[in-house]
XYZ file of C-alpha atoms in Angstrom:
623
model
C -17.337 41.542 -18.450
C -15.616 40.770 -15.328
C -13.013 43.752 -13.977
C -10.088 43.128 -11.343
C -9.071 45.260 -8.486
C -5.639 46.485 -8.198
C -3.610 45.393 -5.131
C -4.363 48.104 -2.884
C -7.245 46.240 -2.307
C -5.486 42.913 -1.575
C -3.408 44.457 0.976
C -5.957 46.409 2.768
C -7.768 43.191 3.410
C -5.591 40.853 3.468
C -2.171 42.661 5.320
C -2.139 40.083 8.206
C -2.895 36.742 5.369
C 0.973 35.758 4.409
C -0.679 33.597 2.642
C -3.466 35.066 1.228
C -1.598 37.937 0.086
C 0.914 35.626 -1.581
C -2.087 33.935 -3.688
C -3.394 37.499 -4.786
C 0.047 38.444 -5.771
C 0.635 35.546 -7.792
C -2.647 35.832 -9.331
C -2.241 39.768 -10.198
C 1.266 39.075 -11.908
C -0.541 36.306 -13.976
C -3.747 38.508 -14.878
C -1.208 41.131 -15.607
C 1.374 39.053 -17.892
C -1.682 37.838 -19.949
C -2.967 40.900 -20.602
C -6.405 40.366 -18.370
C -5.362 42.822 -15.427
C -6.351 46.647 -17.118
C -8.857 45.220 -19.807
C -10.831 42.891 -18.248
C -12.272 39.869 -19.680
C -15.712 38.387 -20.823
C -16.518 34.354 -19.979
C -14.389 32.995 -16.731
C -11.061 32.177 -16.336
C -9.539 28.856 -14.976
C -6.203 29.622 -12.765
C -4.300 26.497 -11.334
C -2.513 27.098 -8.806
C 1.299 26.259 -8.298
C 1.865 22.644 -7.452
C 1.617 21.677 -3.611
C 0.063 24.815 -3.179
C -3.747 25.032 -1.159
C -6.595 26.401 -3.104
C -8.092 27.721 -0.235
C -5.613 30.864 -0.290
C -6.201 31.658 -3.911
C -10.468 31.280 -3.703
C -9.941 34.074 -0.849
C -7.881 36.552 -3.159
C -9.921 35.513 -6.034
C -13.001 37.446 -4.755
C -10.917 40.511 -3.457
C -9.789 40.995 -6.947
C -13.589 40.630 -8.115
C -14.155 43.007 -5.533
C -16.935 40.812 -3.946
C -17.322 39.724 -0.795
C -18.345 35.719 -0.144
C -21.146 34.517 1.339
C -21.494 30.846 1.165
C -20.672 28.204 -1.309
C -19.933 30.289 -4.068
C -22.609 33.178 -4.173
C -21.071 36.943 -3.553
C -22.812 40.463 -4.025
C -22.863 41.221 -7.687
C -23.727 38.026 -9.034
C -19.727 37.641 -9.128
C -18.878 33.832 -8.939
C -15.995 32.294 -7.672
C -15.543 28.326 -7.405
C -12.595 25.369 -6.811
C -12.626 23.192 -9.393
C -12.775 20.186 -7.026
C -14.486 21.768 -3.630
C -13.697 20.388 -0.041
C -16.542 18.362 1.390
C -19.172 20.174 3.265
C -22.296 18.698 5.307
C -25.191 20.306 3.587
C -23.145 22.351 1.231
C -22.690 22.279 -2.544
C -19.684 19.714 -2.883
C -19.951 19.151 -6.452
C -16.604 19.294 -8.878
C -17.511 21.942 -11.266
C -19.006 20.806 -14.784
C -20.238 22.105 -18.319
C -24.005 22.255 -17.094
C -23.270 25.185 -13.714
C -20.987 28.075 -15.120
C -23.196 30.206 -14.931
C -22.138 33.469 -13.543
C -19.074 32.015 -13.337
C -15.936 34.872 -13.827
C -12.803 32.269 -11.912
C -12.685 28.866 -11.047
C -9.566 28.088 -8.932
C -7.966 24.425 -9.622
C -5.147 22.349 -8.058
C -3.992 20.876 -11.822
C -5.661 21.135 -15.361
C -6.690 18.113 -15.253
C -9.074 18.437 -12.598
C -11.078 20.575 -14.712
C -13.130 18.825 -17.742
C -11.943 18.752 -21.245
C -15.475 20.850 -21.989
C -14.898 22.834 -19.117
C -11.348 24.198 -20.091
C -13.032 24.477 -23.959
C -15.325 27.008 -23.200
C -12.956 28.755 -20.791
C -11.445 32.376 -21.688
C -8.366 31.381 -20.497
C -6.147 28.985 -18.313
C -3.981 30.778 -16.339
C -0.842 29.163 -14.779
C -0.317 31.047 -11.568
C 3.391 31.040 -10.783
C 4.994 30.381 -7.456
C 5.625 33.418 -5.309
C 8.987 35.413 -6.698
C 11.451 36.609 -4.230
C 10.242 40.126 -4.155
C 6.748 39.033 -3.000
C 8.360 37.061 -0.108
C 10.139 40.730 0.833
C 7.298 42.546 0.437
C 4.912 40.270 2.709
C 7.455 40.269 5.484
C 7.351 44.208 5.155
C 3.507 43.789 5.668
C 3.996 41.751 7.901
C 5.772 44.102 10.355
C 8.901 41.592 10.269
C 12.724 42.411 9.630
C 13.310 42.442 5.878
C 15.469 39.683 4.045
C 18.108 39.911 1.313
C 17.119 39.337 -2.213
C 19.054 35.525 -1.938
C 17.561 34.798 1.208
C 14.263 35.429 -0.360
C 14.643 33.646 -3.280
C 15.960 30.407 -0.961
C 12.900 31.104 0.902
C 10.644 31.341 -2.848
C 11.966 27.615 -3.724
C 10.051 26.293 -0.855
C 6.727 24.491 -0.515
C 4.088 26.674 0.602
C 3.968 25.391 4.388
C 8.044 26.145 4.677
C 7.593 29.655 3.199
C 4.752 30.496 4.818
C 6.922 29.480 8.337
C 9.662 31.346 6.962
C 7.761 34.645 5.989
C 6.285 34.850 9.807
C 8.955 34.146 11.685
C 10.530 37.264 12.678
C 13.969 36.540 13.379
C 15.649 34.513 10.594
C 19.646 33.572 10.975
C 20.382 34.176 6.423
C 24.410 32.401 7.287
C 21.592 29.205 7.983
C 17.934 29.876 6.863
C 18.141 26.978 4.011
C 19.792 24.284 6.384
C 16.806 25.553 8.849
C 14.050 25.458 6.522
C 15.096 22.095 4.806
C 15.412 20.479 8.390
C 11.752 21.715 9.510
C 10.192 19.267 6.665
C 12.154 16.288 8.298
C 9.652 14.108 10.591
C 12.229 13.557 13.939
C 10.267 10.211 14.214
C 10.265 8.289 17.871
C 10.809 4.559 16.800
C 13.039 3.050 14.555
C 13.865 3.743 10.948
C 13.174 0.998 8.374
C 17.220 0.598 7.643
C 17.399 -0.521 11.212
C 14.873 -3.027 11.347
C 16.285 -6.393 10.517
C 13.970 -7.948 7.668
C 11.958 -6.391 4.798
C 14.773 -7.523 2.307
C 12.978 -7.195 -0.796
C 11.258 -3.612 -0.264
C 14.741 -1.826 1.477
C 16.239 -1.174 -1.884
C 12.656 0.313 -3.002
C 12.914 2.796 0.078
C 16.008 3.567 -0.149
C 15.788 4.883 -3.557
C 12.531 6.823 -2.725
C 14.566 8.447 0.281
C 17.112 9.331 -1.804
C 14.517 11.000 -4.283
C 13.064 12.860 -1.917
C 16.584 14.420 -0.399
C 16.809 15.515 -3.991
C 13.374 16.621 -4.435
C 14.236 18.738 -1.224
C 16.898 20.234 -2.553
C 14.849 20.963 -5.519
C 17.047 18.961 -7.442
C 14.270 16.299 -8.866
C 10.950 17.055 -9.719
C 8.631 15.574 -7.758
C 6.792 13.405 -10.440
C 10.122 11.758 -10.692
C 9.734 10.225 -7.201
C 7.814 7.160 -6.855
C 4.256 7.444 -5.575
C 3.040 4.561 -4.203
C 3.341 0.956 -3.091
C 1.276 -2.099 -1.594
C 2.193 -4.346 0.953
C 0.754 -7.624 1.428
C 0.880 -10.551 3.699
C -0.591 -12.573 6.573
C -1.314 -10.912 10.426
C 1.612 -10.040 12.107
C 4.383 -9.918 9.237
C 4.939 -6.549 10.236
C 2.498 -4.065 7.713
C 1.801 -1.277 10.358
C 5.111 -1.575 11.878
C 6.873 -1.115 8.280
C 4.632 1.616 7.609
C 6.172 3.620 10.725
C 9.830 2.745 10.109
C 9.467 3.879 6.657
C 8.049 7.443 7.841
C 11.322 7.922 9.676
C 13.487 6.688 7.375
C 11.678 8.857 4.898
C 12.029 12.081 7.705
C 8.059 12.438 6.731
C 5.352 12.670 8.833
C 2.774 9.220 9.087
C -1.300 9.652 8.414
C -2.588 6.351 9.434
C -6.377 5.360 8.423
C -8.337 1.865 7.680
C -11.050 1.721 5.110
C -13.161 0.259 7.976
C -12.958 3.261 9.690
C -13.983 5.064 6.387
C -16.472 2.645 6.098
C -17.855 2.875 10.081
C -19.084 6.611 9.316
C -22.221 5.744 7.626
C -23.853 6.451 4.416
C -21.983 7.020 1.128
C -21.665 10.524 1.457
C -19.830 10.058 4.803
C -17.396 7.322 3.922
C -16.113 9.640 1.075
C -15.806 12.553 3.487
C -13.810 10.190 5.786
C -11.522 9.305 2.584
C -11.252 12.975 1.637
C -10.629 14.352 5.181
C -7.881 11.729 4.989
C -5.700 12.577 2.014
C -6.208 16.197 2.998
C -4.788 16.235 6.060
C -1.616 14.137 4.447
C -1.413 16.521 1.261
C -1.546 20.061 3.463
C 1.897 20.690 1.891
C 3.976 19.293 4.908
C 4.587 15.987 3.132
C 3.367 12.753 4.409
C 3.453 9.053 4.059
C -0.067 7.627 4.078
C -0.631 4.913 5.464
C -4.112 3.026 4.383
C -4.684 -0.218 6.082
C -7.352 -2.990 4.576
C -6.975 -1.254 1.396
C -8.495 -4.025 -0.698
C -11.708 -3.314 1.052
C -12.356 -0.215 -0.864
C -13.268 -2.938 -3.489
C -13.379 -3.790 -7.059
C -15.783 -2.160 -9.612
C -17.813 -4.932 -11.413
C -15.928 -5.528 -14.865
C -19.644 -5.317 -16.656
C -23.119 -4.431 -15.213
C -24.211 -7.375 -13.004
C -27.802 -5.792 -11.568
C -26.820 -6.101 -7.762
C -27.722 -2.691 -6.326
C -24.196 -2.338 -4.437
C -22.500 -2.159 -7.679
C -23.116 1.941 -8.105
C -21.938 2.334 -4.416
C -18.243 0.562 -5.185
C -18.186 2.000 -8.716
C -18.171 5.475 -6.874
C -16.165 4.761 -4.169
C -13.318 3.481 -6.577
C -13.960 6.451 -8.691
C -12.884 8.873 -5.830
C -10.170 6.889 -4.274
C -8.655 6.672 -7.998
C -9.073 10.600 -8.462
C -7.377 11.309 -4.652
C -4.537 8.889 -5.483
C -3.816 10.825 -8.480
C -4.754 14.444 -7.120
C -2.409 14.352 -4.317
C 0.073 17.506 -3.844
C 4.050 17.177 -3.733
C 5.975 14.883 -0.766
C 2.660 12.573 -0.523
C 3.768 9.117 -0.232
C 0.878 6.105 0.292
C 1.127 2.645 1.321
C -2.083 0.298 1.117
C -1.345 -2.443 3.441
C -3.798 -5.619 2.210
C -4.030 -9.165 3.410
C -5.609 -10.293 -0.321
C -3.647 -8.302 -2.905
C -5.679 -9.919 -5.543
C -9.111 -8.004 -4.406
C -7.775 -4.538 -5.049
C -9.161 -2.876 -8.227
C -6.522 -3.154 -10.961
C -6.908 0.735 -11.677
C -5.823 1.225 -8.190
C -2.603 -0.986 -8.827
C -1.255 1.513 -12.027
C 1.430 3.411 -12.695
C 1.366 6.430 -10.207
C -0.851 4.911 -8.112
C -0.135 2.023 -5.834
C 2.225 1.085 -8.451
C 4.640 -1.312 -6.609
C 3.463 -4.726 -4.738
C 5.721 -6.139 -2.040
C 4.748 -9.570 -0.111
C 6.034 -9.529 3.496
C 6.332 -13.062 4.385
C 6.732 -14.533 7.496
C 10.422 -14.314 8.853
C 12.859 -17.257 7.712
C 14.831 -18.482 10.299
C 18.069 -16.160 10.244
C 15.637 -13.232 9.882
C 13.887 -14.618 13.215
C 16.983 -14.778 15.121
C 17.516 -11.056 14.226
C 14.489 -9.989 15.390
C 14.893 -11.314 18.589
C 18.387 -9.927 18.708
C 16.677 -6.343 18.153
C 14.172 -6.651 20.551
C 16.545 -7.901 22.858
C 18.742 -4.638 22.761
C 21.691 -7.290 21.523
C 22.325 -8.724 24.889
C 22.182 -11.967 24.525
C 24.663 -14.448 21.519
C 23.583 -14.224 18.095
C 24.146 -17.688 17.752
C 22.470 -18.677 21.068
C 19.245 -17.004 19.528
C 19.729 -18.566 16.046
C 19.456 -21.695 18.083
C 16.271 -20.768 19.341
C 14.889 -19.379 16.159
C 14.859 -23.014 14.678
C 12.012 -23.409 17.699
C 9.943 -20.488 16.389
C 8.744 -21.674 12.455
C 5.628 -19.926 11.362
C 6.145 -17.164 14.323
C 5.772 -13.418 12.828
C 7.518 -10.537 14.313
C 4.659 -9.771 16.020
C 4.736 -12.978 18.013
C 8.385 -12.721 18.594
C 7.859 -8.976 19.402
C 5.744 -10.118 21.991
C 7.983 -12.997 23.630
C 10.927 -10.730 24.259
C 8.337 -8.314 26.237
C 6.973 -11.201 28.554
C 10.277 -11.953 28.635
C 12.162 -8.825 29.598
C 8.798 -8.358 32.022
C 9.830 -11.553 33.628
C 14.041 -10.662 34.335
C 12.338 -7.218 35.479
C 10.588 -8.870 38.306
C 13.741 -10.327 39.302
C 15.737 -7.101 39.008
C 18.224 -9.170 36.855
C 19.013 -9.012 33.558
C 17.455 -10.717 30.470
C 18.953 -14.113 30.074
C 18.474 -16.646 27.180
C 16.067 -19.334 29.860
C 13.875 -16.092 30.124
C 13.282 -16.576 26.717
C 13.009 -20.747 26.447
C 10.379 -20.171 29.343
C 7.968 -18.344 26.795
C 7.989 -21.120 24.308
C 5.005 -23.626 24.899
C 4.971 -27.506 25.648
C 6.535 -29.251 22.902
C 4.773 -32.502 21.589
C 6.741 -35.307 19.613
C 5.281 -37.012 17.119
C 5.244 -40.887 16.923
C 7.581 -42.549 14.653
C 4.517 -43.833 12.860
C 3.387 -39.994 12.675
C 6.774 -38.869 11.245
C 6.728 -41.456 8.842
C 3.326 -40.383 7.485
C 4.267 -37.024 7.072
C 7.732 -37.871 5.333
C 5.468 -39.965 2.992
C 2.937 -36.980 2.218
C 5.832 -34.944 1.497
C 7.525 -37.506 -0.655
C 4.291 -37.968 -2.814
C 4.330 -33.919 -3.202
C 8.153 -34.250 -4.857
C 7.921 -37.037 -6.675
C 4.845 -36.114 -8.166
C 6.343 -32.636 -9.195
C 9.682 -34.081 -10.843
C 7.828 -36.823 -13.024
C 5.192 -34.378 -14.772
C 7.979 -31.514 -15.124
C 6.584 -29.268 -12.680
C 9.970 -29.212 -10.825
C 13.624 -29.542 -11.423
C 14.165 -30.235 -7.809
C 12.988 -30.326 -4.320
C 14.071 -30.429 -0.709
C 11.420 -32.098 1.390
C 11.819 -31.106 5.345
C 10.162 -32.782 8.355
C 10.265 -32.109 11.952
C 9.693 -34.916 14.833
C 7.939 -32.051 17.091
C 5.189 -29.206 17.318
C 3.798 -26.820 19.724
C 0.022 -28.006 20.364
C -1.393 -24.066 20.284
C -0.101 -23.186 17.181
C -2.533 -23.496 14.043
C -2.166 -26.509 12.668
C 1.087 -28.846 13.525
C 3.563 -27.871 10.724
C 5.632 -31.268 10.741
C 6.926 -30.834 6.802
C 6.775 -29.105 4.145
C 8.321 -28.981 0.049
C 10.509 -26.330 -1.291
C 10.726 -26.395 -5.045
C 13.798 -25.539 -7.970
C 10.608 -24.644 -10.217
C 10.435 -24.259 -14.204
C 9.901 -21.114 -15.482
C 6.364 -20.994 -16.190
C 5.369 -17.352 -17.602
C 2.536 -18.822 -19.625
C 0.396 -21.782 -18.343
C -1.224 -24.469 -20.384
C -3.908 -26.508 -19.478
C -1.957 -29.596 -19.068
C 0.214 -26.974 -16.557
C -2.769 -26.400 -14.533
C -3.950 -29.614 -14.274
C -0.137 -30.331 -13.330
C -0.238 -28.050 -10.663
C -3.500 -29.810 -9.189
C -2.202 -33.564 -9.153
C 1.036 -32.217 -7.483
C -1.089 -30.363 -4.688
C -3.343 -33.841 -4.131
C -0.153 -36.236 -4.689
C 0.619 -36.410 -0.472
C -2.994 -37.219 0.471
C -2.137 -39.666 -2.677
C 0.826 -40.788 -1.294
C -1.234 -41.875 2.169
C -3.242 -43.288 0.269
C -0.979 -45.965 -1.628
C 1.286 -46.073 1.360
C -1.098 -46.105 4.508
C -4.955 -47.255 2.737
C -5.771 -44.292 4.179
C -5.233 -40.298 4.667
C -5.002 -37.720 7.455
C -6.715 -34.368 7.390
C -3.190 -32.683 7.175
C -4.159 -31.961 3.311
C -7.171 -29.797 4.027
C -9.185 -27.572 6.335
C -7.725 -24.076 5.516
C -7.076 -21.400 2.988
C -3.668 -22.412 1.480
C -3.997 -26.021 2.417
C -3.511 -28.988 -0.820
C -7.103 -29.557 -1.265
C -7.839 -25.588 -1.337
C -5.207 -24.611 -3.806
C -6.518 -27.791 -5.672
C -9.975 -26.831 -5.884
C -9.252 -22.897 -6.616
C -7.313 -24.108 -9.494
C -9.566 -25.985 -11.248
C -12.029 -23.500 -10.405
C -10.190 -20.482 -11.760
C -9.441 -22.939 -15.209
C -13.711 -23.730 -15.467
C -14.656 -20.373 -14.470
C -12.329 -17.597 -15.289
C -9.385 -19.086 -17.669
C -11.720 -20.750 -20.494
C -10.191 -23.797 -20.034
C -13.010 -25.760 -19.134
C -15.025 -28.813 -21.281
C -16.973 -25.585 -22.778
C -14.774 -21.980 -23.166
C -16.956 -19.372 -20.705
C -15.878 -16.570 -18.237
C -18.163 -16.104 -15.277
C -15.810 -14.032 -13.542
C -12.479 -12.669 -12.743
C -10.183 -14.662 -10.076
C -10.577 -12.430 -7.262
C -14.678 -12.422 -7.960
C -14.767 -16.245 -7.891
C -13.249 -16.193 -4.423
C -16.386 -16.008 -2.605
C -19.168 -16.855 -4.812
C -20.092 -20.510 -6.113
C -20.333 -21.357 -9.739
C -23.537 -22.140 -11.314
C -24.515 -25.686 -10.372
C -22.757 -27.486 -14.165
C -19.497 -25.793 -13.920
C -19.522 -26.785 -9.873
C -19.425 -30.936 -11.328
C -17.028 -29.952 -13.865
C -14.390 -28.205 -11.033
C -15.222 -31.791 -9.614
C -14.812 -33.756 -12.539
C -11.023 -32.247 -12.553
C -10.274 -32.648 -9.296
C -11.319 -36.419 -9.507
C -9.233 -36.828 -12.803
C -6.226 -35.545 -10.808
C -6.630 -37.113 -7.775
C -7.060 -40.337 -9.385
C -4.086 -39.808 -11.720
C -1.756 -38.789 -8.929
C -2.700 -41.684 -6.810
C -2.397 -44.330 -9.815
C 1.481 -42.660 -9.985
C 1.987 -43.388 -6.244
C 0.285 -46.819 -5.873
C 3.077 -48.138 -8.682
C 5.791 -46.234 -6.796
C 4.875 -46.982 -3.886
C 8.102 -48.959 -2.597
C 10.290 -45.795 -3.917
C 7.865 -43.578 -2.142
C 8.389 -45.244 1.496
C 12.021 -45.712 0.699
C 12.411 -41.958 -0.032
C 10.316 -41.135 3.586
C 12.448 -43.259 5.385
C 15.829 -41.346 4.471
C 14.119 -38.255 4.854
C 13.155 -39.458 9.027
C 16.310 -39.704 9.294
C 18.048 -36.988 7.604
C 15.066 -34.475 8.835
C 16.075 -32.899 5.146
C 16.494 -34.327 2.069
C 16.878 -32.878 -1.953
C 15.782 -34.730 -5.034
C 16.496 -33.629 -8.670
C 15.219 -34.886 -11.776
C 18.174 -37.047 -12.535
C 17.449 -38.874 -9.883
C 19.832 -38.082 -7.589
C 19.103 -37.335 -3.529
C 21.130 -36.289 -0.851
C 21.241 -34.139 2.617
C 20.262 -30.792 2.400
């Protein structure tokens, strides 16, 4: 039978612990309005504590009441027993969550939500014990212990509304201004950031009207006007280096007015064993959920990895099935005014249960600036000096340049007019572009006849309604790869692929080399030699259809897309992926070779239009 102080004892202890003295208060109303606080009680109770709140606090006050004094990890005079449901990590100490087979002894175990405790767990409990945020006169009576001016009972119950970090400020401070105290308090949980918010960034179209609705949310979760499983939790945000991840992830702090936690699972990963990679992830998510409110920021996300969708033997498979395991439960423990954005450059290897509702739960790709969206950016960086249009001039120069790279040319720039104690000028900017190379007319050609075979190819088996093929008659030498054309297509809805789809989708990837081919005799290497390249996309098709979809000559799954990624099938379905790939080439370049005429008839208009659009019907003209 377990028997609670009264709160003499609380106070003689704890008079100079706002915070501790607010738990035990909380707690003794609680014990008291169930009945527990004069009686008693046999078996152990299970008290969560009021959301955002620390447990810390509360496992303090918890053995005052029990009139024991702790020693370490649990263990107090008179086999009294006090745990948190879900304990901090400790080197050396007992970090396990609490479970059926080690209550015993047990009289309170101290949790952040229910359902941190196990269904058998809360079974066998005596009770469950909401404790209630502090009330009013518990704010007035710690400032009174606290040797500070009292406060009115409305300025105390402004002061109650708050989380526990902003009350806690509020209770010590000893001079409070009542006329102001909630415009104060509000405006200490708003981050003054130092850069730019994410409203005045030019770009980031798609995932502005996302953050603006989640600022809005959290003003009225502020004003304790929206609860705060109302607001949305969580987003990813993909794309290649430099569209811009870590730099989002800062402008959206400010724009948010929250403070930013920045980590990278590598970092997690660089602290050793198991054990220390989840204390790295847990140290992490505590410091963002200390009740300040935070965004986290988590970069390489997908490398916390996926857990193997059945047992496959390999011994690493226990490692990531924990790691996943935690990561899921710290995504979905986290207190009020947490915020997290995973930042990934392959979406597709992130564990799906990381990707749920209330978890990472939206997916935004950043792409690499369009033209207009280029010219901006340099217009930003530039301080707006220099003529919009004068920069959308240049930004036609810059294709495939992130706003990284652009980032970077105004600085060399600016460093350069600062060495000349002159102002920025549009030359300063020319100068940082490099050597431009034009290519031969018999180049151009060739790539306005790969890029031909792509759109025909794509209007005659329906995989298009329309496309604009663009070429360019010059490159810059030291960027990756020479970018001299590409396809945009007016696609068909396709929610639900076919086979005959898929293998659509492969003959249109291999119908330029095709087009070489029936044009030319031969082919350049402009189809392959990269992720994202025609042959790649080819081959992962026809991969994903033998391997993953079923849709090969026999109906099999080896594994999920993301797992075939890196791994080679077993030798048969390897010649199969083959066999398909041959079919499709062969098919595409049969197509071509007939057309062959139309095809170099279509490349010549488009050499000298630079940009031409074709339609089903037939019909071409200028873009």
């Amino acid at each position: 039978m377990m028997e609670f102080t009264n709160r003499t004892k609380l106070v003689t202890k704890h008079a100079n612990d706002p915070g501790k003295l607010l738990a035990g208060f909380g707690m003794v109303r609680s014990l008291r309005g169930a009945g527990l606080l004069r009686y008693g009680a046999s078996g152990f109770i299970i008290f969560v504590v009021p959301e955002g709140f620390r447990t810390e606090e509360f496992e303090e006050a918890a053995f005052t009441l029990l009139d024991g004094r702790k020693e370490s990890w649990g263990r107090v005079e008179q086999n009294v027993r006090v745990r948190l449901a879900k304990p901090p990590y400790k080197k050396g100490g007992d970090k396990i969550p609490i479970s059926i087979f080690d209550i015993g002894g047990l009289d309170i175990l101290i949790a952040r939500n229910v359902d941190e405790v196990p269904a058998d767990v809360r079974f066998a409990a005596t009770a469950i014990i909401l404790v209630e945020p502090p009330t009013p006169g518990h704010i007035a009576a710690v400032r009174r212990l606290c040797k500070r001016p009292p406060l009115s009972r409305e300025a105390a119950a402004t002061v109650a509304r708050k989380p526990q970090n902003l009350l806690l400020a509020a209770v010590l401070k000893p001079n409070l201004n009542e006329d102001e105290l909630a415009e104060e308090v509000d405006d200490l949980d708003r981050v003054k950031g130092t850069g730019p918010s994410l409203f005045d960034l030019p770009g980031y179209h798609d995932i502005k009207p996302w953050a603006s609705d989640v600022a809005k949310d959290i003003e009225r979760w502020r004003q304790q006007k929206l609860a705060w499983k109302l607001v949305g939790k969580g987003a990813i945000v993909s794309g290649v280096p430099g569209t811009g991840k870590t730099h989002f992830a800062a402008a959206l702090a400010n724009a948010l007015g929250l403070r930013l936690v920045t980590a990278t699972v590598g970092a997690w990963q660089a602290q050793g064993a198991l054990d220390d990679m989840l204390r790295a992830m847990r140290t992490t998510f505590a410091d963002a959920a200390d009740g300040k409110g935070a965004l986290l920021f988590i970069d390489e996300v997908d490398s916390i990895g996926t857990r193997s969708a059945r047992p496959t033997g390999y011994h690493g498979d226990q490692y990531w099935q924990t790691v996943v395991n935690e990561a899921l439960y710290l995504l979905t423990a986290l207190g009020d005014g947490v915020i997290v954005v995973g930042a990934t450059n392959f979406p597709d290897w992130i564990d799906p249960a990381l990707r749920r509702a209330g978890r990472l739960e939206k997916h935004f790709h950043l792409p690499l600036p369009d033209a207009s969206t280029r010219a901006e950016i340099l217009a930003h960086h530039c301080g707006d000096v220099l003529p919009f249009e004068s920069l959308r001039e240049l930004a036609d120069e810059l294709d495939e340049k992130s706003g990284a790279d652009l980032e970077l040319m105004v600085r060399d720039a600016l460093k350069t007019a600062r060495n000349e104690d002159r102002e920025l000028c549009l030359q300063d900017l020319k100068s940082q572009l490099p050597e431009k190379k034009f290519y031969t007319a018999e180049q151009l050609l060739r790539i306005a006849v790969h890029e031909a075979g792509h759109a025909l190819v794509a209007l005659a088996l329906g995989h298009a309604i329309g496309a604009t093929i663009e070429v360019k008659d010059s490159f810059y030498p030291k960027n990756e790869g020479f970018i001299g054309g590409k396809v945009t297509y007016d696609l068909e809805e396709d929610y639900f692929p076919t086979e005959t789809n898929l293998r659509n989708r492969i003959a249109v990837s291999l119908a330029g080399l095709a087009a070489e081919k029936a044009v030319f005799g031969d082919r350049s290497i402009g189809g392959g030699g990269a992720r994202g390249t025609d042959v790649e996309l080819a081959t992962a098709v026809a991969r994903r259809m033998v391997g993953s979809y079923g849709l090969g000559r026999v109906p099999v799954f080896i594994g999920t897309v993301p797992e075939l990624k890196d791994k080679p099938l077993p030798e048969p379905f390897e010649a199969e992926v083959s066999q398909i790939v041959d079919e499709e080439w062969n098919r595409a370049l049969t197509m071509l070779t007939e057309q062959q005429d139309r095809v170099l008839d279509l490349a010549k208009h488009v050499v000298v239009h630079h940009s031409l659009k074709i339609e089903r019907n037939g019909k071409a003209r200028a873009a």
